[in-house]
PDB file of C-alpha atoms and ligand atoms in Angstrom:
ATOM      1  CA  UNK U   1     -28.776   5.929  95.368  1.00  0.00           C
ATOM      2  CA  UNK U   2     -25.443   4.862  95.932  1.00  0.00           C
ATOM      3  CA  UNK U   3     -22.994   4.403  93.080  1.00  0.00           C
ATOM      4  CA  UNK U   4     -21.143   0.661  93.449  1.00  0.00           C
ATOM      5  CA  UNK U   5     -17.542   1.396  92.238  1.00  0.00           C
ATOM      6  CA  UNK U   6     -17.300  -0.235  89.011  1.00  0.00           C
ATOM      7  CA  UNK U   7     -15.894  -3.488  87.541  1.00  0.00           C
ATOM      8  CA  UNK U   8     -12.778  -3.243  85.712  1.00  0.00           C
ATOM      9  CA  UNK U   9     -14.563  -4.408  82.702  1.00  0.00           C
ATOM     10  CA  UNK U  10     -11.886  -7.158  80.991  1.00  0.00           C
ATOM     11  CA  UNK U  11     -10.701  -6.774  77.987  1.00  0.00           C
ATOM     12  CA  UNK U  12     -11.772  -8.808  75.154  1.00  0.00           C
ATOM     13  CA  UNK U  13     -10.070 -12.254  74.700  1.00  0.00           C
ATOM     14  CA  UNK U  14      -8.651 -11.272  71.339  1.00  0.00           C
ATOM     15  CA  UNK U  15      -6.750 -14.720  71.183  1.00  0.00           C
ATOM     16  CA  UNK U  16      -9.645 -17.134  71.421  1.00  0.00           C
ATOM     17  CA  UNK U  17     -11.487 -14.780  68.740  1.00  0.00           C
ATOM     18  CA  UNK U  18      -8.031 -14.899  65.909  1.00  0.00           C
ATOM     19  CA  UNK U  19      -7.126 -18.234  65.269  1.00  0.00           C
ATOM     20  CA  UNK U  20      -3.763 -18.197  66.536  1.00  0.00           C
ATOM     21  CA  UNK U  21      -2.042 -18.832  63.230  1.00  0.00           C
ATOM     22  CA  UNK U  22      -3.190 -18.789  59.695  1.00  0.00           C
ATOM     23  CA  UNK U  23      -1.656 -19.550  56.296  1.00  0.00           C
ATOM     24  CA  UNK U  24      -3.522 -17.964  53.303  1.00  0.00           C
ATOM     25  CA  UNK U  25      -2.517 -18.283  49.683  1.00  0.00           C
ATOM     26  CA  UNK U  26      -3.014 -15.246  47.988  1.00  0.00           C
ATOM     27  CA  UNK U  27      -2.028 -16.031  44.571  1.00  0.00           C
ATOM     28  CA  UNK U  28       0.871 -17.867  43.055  1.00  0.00           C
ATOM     29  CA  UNK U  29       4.130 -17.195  44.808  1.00  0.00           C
ATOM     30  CA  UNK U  30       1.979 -15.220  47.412  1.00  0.00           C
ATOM     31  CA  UNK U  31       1.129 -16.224  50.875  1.00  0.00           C
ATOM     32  CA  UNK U  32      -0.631 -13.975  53.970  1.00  0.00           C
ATOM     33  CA  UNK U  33       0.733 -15.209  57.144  1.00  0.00           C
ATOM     34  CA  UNK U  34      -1.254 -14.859  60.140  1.00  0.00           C
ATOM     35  CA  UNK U  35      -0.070 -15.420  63.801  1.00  0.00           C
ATOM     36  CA  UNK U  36      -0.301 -14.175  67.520  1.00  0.00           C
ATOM     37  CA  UNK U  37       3.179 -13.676  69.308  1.00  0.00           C
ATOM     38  CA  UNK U  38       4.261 -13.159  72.985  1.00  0.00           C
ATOM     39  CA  UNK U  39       6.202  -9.594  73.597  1.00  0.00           C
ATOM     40  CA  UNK U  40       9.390 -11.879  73.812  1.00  0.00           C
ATOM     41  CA  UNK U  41       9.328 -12.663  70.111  1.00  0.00           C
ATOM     42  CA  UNK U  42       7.955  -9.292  69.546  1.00  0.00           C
ATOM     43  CA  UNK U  43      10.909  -7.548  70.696  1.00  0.00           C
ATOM     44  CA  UNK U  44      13.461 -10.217  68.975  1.00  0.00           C
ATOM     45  CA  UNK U  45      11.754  -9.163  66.041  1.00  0.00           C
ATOM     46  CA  UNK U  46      12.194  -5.516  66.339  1.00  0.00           C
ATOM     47  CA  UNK U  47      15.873  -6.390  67.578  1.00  0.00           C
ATOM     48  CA  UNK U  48      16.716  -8.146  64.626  1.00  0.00           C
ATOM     49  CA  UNK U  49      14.886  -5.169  62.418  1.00  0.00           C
ATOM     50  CA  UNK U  50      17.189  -2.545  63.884  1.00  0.00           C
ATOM     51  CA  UNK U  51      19.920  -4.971  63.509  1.00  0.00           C
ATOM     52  CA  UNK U  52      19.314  -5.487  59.801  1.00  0.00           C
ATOM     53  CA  UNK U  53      18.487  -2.066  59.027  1.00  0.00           C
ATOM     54  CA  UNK U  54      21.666  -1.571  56.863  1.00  0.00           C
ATOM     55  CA  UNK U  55      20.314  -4.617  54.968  1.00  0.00           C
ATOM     56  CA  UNK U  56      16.458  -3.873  54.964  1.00  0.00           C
ATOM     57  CA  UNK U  57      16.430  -0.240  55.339  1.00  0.00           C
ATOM     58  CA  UNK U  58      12.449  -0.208  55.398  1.00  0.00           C
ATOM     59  CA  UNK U  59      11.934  -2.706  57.513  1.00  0.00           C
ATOM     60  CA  UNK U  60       9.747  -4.748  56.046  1.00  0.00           C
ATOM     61  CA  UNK U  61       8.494  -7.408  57.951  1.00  0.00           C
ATOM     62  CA  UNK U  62       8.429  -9.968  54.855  1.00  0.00           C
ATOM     63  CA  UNK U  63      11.812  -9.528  54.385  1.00  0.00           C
ATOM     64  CA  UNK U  64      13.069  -9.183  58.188  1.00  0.00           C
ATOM     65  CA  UNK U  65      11.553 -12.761  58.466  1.00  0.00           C
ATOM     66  CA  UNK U  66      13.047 -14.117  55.559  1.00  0.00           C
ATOM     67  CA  UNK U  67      16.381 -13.279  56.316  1.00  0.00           C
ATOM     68  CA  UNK U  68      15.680 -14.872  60.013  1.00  0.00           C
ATOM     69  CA  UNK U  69      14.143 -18.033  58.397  1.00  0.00           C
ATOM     70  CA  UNK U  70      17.729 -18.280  56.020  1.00  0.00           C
ATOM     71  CA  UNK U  71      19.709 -18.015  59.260  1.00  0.00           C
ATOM     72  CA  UNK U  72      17.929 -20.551  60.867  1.00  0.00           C
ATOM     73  CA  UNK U  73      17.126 -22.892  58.481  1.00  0.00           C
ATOM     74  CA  UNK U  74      21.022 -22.162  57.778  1.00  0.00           C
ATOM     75  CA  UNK U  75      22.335 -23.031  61.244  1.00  0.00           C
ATOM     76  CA  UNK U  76      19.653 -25.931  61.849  1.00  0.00           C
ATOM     77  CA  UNK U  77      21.448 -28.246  58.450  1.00  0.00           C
ATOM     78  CA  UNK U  78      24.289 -27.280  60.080  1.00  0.00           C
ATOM     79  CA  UNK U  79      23.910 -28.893  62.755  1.00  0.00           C
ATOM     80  CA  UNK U  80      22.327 -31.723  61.508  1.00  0.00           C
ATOM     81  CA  UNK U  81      24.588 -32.662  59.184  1.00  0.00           C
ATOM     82  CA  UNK U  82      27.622 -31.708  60.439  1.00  0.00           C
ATOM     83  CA  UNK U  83      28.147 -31.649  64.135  1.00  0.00           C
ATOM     84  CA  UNK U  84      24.782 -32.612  65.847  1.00  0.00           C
ATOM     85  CA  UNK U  85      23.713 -35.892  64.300  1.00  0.00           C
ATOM     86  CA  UNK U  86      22.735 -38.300  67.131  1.00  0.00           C
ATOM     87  CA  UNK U  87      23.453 -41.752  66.629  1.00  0.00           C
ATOM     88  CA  UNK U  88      19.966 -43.592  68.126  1.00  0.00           C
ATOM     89  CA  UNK U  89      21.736 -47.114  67.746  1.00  0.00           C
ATOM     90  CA  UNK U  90      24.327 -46.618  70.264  1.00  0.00           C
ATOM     91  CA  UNK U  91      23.393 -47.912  73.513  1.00  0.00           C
ATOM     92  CA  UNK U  92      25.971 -48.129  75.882  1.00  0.00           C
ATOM     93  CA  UNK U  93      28.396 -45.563  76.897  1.00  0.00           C
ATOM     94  CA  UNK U  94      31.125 -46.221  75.707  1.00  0.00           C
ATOM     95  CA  UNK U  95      29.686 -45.831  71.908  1.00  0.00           C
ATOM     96  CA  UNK U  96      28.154 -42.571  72.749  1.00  0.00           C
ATOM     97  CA  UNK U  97      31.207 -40.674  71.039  1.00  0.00           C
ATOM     98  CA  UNK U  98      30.667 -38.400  68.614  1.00  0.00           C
ATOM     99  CA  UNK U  99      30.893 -39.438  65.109  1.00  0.00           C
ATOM    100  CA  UNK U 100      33.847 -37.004  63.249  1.00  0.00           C
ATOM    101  CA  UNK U 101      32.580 -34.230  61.269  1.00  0.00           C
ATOM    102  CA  UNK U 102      34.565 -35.891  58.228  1.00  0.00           C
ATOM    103  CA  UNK U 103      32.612 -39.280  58.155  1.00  0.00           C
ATOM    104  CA  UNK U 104      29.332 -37.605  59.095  1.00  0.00           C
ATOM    105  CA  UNK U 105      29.574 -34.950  55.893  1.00  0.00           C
ATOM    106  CA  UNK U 106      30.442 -38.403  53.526  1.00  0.00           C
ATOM    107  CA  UNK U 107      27.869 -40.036  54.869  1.00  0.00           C
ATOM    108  CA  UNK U 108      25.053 -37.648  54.246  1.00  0.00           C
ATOM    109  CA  UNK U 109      26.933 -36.758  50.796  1.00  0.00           C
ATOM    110  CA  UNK U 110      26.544 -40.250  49.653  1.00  0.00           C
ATOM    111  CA  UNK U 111      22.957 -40.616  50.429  1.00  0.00           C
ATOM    112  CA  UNK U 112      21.746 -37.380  49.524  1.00  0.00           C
ATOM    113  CA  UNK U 113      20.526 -36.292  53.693  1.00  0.00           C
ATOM    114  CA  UNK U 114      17.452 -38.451  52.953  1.00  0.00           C
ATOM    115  CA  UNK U 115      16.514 -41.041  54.839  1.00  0.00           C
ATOM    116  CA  UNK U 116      18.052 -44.334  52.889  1.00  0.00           C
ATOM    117  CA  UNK U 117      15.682 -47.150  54.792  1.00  0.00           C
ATOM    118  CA  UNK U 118      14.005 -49.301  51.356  1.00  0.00           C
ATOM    119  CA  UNK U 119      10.947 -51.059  52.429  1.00  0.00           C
ATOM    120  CA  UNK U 120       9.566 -54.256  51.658  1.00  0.00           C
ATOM    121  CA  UNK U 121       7.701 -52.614  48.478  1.00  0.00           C
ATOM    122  CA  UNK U 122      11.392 -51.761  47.237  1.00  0.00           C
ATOM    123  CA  UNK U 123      10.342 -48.100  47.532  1.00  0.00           C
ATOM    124  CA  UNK U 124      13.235 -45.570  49.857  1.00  0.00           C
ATOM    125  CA  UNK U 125      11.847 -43.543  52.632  1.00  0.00           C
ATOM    126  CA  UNK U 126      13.514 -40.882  51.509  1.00  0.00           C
ATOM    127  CA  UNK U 127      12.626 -39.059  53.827  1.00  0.00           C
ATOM    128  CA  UNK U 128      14.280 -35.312  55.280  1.00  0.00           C
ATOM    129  CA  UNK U 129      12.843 -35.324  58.256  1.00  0.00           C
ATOM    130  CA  UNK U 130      14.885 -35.607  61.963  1.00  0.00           C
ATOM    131  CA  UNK U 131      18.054 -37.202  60.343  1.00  0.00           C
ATOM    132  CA  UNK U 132      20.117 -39.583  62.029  1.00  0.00           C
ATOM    133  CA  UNK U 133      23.131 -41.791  60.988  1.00  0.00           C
ATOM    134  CA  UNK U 134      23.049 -45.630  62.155  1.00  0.00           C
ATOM    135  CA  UNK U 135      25.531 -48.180  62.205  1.00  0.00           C
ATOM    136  CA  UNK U 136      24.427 -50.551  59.783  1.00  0.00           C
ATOM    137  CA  UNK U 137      26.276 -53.438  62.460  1.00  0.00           C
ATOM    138  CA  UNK U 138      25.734 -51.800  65.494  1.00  0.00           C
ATOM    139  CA  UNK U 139      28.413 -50.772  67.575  1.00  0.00           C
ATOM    140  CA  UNK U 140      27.784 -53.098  70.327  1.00  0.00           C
ATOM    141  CA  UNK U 141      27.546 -55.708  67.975  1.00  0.00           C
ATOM    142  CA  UNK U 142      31.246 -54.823  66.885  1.00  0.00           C
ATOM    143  CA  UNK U 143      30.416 -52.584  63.796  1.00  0.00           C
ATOM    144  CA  UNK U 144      33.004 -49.670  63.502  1.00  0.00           C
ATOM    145  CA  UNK U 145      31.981 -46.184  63.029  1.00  0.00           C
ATOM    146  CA  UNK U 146      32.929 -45.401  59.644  1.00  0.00           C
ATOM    147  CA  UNK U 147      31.225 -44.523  56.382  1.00  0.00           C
ATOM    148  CA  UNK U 148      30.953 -47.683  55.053  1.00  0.00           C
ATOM    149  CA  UNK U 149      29.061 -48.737  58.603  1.00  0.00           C
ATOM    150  CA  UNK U 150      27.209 -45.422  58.371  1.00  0.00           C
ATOM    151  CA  UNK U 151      23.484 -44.437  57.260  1.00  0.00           C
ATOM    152  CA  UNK U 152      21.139 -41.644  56.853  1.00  0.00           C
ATOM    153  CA  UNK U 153      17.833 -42.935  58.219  1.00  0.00           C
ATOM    154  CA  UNK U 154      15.317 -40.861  59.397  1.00  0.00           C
ATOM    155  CA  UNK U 155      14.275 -41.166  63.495  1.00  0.00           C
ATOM    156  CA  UNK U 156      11.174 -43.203  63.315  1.00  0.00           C
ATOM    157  CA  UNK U 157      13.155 -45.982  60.209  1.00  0.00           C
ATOM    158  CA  UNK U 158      16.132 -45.904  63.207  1.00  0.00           C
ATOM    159  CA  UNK U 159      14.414 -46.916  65.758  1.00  0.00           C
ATOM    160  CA  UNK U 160      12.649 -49.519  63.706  1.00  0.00           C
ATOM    161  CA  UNK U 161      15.997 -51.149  62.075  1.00  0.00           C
ATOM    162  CA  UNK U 162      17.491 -50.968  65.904  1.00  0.00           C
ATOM    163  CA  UNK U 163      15.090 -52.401  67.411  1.00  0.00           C
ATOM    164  CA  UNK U 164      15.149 -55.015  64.688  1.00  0.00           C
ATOM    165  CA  UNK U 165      18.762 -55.586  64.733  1.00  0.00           C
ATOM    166  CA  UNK U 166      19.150 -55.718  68.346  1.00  0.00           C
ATOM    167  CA  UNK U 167      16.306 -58.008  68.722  1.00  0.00           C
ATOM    168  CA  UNK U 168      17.737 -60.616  66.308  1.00  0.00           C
ATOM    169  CA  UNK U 169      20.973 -60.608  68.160  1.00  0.00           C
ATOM    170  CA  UNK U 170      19.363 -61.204  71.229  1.00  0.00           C
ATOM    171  CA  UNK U 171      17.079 -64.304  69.771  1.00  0.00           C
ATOM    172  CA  UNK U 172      20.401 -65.722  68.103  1.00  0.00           C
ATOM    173  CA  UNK U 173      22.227 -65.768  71.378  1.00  0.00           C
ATOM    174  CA  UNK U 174      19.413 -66.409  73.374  1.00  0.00           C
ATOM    175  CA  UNK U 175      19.083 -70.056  71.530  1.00  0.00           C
TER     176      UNK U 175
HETATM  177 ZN1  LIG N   1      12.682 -43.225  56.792  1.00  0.00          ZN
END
C-alpha cells in the first residue's frame, strides 16, 4: 500500500474561537482585558517595554499600557484643543486658515471642551466627543474668527447648526 504524502494539517483558527476583544470586570476598580493583536503592535509593545524599563522595571503589562494610554490620551487633547481643531463651517478656501492656538485654548476654556449646542428641551449636548469650534456667523457670511464668534460643538451638532445656518441664508437671499 502506498503511503499518500500527507496534508499539512492547518492550524486551528484560534481567532474565530477567542472573541477578538473582551472587557471583564473583575471587581471594583478591577478590569481583565482581553484582545488579539497583529505582531506589529506586538513588537511596539515590547519596544515601548524595553523603552520604559527604567520606569517599569518588571514590565508589567498593566502598567506598560497605562503609561501608553497617558501618552496618547495626552497627545490626542492636545491636539484637539490646541492645534488640530477643524473648523466644519468653513467652506471656501479662503476661510480654511487655521484658527490661532490663543483663541482656540479661550474658546474651549470658556465652554469647558464640551459640546455647547442647547436643544429645543433647553438641555446642552455637552457632549466630549470629536470637538470642533464653529463660527457662530459663519465666515462666509462675514463672521470673524474670534472668541466671541467661536464655539465648542461637537461634529454631528456642527454639521446640524451649518447646515441650518447656511440654509437660512440661502432661503433669505433666494426670496
Ligand atoms: Zn453636541
Amino acid at each position: 500500500m502506498e503511503l499518500l504524502p500527507t496534508e499539512p494539517v492547518s492550524p486551528t483558527p484560534i481567532v474565530a474561537i477567542v472573541p477578538r476583544s473582551r472587557t471583564l470586570p473583575l471587581s471594583p476598580g478591577r478590569i481583565a482585558w482581553q484582545t488579539t493583536v497583529d505582531r506589529e503592535t506586538h513588537a511596539l509593545f515590547e519596544e515601548l517595554k524595553a523603552l520604559l524599563a527604567h520606569v517599569v522595571p518588571t514590565g508589567d503589562m498593566a502598567s506598560v499600557l497605562k503609561r501608553a494610554l497617558q501618552v496618547a490620551v495626552e497627545q490626542e487633547k492636545k491636539r484637539k484643543f490646541a492645534s488640530g481643531v477643524k473648523c466644519r463651517s468653513q467652506r471656501s478656501e479662503a476661510t480654511t486658515r487655521a484658527i490661532p492656538d490663543a483663541i482656540k485654548q479661550q474658546v474651549f476654556a470658556r465652554d469647558g471642551a464640551a459640546c455647547t449646542f442647547v436643544g429645543a428641551d433647553g438641555k446642552r449636548c455637552g457632549s466630549t466627543w470629536r470637538l470642533e469650534l464653529d463660527h457662530v456667523l459663519p465666515v462666509a457670511l462675514g463672521g470673524e474668527t474670534s472668541v466671541e464668534n467661536l464655539r465648542v460643538l461637537c461634529r454631528a451638532h456642527n454639521q446640524f447648526e451649518s447646515e441650518r445656518v447656511l440654509g437660512e441664508a440661502h432661503a433669505a437671499t433666494a426670496t
